[in-house]
mmCIF file with all atom_site columns, C-alpha atoms in Angstrom:
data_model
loop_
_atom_site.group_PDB
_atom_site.id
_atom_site.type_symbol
_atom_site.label_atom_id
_atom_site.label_alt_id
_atom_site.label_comp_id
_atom_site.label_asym_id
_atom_site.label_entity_id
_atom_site.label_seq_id
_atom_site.pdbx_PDB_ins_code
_atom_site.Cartn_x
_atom_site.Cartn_y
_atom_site.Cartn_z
_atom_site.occupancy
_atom_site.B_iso_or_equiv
_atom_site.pdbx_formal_charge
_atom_site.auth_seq_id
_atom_site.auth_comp_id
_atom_site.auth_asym_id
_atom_site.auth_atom_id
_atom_site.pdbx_PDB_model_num
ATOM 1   C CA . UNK B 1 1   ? 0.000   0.000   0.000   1.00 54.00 ? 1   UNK B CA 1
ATOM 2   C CA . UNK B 1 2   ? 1.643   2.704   -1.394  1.00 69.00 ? 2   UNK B CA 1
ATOM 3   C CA . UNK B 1 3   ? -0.782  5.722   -0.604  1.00 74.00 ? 3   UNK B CA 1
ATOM 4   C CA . UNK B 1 4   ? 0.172   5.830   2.657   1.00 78.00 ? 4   UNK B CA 1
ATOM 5   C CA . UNK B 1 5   ? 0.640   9.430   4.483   1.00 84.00 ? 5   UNK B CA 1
ATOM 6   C CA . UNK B 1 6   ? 4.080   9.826   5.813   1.00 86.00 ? 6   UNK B CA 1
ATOM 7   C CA . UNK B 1 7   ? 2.938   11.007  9.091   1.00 88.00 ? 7   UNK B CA 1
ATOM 8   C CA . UNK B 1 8   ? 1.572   7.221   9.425   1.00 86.00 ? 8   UNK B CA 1
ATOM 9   C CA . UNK B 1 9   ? 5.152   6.336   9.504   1.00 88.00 ? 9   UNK B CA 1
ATOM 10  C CA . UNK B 1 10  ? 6.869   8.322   11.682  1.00 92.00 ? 10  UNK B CA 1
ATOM 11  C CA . UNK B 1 11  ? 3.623   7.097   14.305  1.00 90.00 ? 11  UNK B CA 1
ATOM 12  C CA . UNK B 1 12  ? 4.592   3.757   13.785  1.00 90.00 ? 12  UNK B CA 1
ATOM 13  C CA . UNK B 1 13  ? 8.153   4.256   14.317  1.00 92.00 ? 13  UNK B CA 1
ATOM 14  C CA . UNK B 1 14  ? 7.084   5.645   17.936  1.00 92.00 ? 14  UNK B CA 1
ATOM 15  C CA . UNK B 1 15  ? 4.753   3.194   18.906  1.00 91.00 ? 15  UNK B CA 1
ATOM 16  C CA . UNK B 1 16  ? 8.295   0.875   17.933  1.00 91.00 ? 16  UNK B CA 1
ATOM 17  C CA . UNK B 1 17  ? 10.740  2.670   20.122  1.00 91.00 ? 17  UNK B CA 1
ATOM 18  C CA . UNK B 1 18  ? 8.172   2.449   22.867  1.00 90.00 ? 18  UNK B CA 1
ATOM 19  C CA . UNK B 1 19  ? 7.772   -1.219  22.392  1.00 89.00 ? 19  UNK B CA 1
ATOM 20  C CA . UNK B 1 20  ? 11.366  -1.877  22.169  1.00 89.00 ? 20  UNK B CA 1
ATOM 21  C CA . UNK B 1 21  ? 11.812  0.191   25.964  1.00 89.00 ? 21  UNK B CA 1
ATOM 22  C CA . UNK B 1 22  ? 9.537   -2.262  27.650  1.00 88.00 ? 22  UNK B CA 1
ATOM 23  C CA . UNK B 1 23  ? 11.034  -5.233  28.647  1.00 87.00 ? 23  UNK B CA 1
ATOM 24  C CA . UNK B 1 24  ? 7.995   -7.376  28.890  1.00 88.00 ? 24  UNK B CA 1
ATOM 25  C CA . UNK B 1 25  ? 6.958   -6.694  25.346  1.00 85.00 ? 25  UNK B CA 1
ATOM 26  C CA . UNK B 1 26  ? 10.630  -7.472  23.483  1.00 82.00 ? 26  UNK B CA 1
ATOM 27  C CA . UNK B 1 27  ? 9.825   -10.714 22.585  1.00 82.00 ? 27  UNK B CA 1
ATOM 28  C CA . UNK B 1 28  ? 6.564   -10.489 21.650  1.00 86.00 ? 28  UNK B CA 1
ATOM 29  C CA . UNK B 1 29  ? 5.212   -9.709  18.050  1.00 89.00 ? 29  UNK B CA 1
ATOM 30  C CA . UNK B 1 30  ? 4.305   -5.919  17.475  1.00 87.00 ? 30  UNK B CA 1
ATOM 31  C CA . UNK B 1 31  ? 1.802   -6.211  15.137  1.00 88.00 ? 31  UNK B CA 1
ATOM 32  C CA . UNK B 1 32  ? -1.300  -5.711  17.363  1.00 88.00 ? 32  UNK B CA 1
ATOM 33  C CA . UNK B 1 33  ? 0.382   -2.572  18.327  1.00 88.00 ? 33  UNK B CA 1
ATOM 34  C CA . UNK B 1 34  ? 1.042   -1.541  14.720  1.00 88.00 ? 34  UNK B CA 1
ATOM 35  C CA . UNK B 1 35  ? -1.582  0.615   12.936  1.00 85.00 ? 35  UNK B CA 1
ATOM 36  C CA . UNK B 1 36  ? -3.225  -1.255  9.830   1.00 84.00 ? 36  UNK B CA 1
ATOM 37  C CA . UNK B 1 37  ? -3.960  0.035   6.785   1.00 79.00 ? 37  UNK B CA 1
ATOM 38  C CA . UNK B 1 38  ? -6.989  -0.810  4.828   1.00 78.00 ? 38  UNK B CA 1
ATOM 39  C CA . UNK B 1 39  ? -7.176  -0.345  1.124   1.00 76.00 ? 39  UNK B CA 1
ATOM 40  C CA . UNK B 1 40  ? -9.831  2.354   0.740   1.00 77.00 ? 40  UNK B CA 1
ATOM 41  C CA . UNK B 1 41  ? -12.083 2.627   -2.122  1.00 79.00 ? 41  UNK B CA 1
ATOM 42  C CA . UNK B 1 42  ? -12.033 6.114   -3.286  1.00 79.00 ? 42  UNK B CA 1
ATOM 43  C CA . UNK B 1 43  ? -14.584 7.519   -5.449  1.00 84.00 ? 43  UNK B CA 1
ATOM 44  C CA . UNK B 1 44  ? -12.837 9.546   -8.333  1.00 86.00 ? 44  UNK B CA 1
ATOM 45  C CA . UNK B 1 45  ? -14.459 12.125  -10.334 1.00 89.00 ? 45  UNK B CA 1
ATOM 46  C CA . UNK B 1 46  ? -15.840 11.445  -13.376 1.00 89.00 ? 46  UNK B CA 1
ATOM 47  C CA . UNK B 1 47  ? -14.620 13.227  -16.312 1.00 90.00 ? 47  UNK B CA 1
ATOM 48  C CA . UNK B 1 48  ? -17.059 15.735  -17.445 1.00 90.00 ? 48  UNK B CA 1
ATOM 49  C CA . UNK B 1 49  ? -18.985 14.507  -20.818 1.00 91.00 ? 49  UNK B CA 1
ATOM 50  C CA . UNK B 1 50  ? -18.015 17.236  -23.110 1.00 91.00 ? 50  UNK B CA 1
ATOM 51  C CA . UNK B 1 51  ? -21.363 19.362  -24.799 1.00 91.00 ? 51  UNK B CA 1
ATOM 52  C CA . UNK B 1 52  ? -21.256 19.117  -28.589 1.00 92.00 ? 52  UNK B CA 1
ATOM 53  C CA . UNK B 1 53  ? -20.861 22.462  -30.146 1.00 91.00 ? 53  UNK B CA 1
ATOM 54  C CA . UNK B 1 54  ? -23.637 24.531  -31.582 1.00 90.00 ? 54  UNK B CA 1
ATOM 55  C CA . UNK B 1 55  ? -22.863 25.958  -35.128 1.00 92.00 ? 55  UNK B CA 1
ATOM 56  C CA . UNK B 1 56  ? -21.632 29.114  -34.764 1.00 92.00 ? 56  UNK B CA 1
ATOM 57  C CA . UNK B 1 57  ? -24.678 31.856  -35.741 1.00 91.00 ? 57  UNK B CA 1
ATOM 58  C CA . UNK B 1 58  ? -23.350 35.692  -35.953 1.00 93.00 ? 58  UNK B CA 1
ATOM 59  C CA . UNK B 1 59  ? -26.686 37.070  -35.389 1.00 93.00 ? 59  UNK B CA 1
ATOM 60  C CA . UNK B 1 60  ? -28.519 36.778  -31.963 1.00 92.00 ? 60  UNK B CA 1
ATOM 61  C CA . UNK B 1 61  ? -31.960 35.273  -32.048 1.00 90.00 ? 61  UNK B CA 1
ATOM 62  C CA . UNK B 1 62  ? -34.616 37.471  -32.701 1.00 91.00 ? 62  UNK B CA 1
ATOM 63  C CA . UNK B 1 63  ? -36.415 39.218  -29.315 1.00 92.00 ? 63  UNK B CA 1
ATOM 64  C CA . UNK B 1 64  ? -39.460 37.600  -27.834 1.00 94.00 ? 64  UNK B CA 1
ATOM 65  C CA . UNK B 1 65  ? -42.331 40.039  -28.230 1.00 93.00 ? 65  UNK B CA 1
ATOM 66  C CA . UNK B 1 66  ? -43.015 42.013  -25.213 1.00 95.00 ? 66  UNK B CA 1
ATOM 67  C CA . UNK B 1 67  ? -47.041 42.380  -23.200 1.00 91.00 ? 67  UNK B CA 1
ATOM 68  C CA . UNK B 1 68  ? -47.263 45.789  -25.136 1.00 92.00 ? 68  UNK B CA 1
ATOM 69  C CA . UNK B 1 69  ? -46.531 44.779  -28.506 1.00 93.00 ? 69  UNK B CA 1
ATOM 70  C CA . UNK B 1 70  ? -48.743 42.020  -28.756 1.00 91.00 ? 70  UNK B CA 1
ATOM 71  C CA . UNK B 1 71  ? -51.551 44.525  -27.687 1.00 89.00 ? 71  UNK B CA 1
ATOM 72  C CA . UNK B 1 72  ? -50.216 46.760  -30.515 1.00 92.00 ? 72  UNK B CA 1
ATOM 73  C CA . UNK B 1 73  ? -50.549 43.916  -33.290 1.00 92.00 ? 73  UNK B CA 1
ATOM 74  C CA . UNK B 1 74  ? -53.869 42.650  -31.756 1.00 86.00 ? 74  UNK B CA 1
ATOM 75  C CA . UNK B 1 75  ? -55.365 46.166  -31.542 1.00 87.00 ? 75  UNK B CA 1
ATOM 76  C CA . UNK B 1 76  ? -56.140 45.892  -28.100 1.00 84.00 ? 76  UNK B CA 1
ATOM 77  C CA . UNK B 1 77  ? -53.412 48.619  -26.498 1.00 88.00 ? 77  UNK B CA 1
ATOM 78  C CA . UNK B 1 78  ? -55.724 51.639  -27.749 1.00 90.00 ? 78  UNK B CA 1
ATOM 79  C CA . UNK B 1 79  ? -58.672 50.153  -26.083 1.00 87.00 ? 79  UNK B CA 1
ATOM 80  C CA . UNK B 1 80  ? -60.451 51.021  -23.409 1.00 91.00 ? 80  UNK B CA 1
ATOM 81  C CA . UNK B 1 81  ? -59.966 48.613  -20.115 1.00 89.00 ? 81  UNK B CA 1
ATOM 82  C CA . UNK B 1 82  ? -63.893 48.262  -20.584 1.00 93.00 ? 82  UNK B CA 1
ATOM 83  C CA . UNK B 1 83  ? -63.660 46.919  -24.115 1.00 91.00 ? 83  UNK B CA 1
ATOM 84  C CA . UNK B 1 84  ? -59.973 44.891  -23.393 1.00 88.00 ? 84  UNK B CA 1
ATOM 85  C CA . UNK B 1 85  ? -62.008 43.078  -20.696 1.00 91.00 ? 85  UNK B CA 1
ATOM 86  C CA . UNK B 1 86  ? -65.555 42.198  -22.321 1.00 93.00 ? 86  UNK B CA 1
ATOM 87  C CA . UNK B 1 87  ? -63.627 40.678  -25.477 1.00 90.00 ? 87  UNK B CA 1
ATOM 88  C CA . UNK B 1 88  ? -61.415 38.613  -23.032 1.00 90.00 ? 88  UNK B CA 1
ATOM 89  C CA . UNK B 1 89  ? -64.460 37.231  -21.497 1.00 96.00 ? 89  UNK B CA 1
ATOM 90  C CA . UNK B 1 90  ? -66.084 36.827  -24.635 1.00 95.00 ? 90  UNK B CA 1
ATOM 91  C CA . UNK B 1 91  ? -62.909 34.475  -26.008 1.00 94.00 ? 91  UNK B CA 1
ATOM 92  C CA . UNK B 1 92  ? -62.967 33.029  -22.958 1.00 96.00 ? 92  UNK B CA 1
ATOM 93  C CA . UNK B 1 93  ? -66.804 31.840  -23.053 1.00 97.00 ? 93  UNK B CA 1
ATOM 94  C CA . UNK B 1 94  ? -66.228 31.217  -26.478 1.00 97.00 ? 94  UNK B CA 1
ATOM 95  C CA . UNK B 1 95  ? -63.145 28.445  -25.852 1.00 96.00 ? 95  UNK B CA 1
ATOM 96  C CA . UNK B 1 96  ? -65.709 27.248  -22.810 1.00 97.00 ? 96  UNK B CA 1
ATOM 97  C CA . UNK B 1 97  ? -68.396 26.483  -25.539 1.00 96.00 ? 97  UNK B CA 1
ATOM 98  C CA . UNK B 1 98  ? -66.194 24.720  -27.746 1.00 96.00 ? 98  UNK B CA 1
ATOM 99  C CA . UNK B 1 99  ? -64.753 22.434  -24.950 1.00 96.00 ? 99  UNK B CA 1
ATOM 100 C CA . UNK B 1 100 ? -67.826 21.837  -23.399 1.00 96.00 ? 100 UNK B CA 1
ATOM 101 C CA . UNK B 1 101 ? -69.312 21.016  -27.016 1.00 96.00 ? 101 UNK B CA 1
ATOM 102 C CA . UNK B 1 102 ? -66.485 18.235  -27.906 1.00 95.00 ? 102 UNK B CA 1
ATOM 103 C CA . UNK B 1 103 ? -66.919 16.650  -24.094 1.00 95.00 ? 103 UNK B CA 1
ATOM 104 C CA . UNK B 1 104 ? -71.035 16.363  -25.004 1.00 94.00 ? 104 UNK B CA 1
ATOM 105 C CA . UNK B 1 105 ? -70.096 14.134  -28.121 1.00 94.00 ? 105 UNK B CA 1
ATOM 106 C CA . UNK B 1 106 ? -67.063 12.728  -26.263 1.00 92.00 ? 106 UNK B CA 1
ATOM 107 C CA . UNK B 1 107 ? -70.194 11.730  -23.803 1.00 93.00 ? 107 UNK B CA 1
ATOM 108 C CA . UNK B 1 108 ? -72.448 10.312  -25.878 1.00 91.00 ? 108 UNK B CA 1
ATOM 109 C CA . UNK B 1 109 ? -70.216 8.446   -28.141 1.00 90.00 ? 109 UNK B CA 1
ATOM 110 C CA . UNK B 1 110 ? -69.731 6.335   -25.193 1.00 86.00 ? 110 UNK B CA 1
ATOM 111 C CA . UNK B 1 111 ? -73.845 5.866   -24.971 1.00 86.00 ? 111 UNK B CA 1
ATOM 112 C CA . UNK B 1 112 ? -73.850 4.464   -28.492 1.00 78.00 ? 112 UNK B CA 1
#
C-alpha cells in the first residue's frame, strides 16, 4: 500500500521505540500494536462529458415580443380597459363552448 501518508510512519516508528523500551513486550510480536492500513475505495471524479458544439450563428436570435406589442398587433393597447375586458371574457366563453361542445359528443359516443 503505497498511498500511505508519511505522518503514518513516523507514528509507527514511535509506537516501535516504545515497544522496544519495555522489557515485557521485546519478545513479543508488534503487530497488534502496529496501525493497519486498509485499502480504501475512493470515489474519483468522473470526467465531465463534453457538450457538442452549436454551429456558430453571428446574429442573436430574434427578441421575444413584449405584453405591449402584442396589444399593438392585436389592436387591443388603444382600447379602453372596458372593451380589453368584455372581449377577453367573450374568447374566454367562447373556448368554454367549444370544450364543453367536444366533451357532449365525447359523452355520448360512449352511450352508443
Amino acid at each position: 500500500m503505497k498511498n500511505i501518508h508519511p505522518i503514518y510512519n513516523i507514528k509507527t516508528l514511535m509506537i516501535k521505540r516504545e515497544l522496544m523500551n519495555d522489557p515485557t513486550l521485546k519478545e513479543e510480536p508488534w503487530d497488534r500494536f502496529l496501525p493497519k492500513f486498509k485499502s480504501s475505495n475512493v470515489q474519483r471524479k468522473k470526467p465531465r462529458k463534453a457538450k457538442p458544439k452549436k454551429p456558430y450563428t453571428p446574429f442573436p436570435p430574434a427578441p421575444v415580443e413584449s405584453k405591449v406589442d402584442k396589444q399593438l398587433a392585436e389592436g387591443e393597447y388603444f382600447m379602453k380597459e372596458k372593451d380589453r375586458l368584455k372581449r377577453k371574457r367573450e374568447l374566454k366563453k367562447a373556448s368554454q363552448e367549444s370544450t364543453a361542445q367536444r366533451r357532449r359528443e365525447e359523452h355520448q359516443k360512449s352511450f352508443i
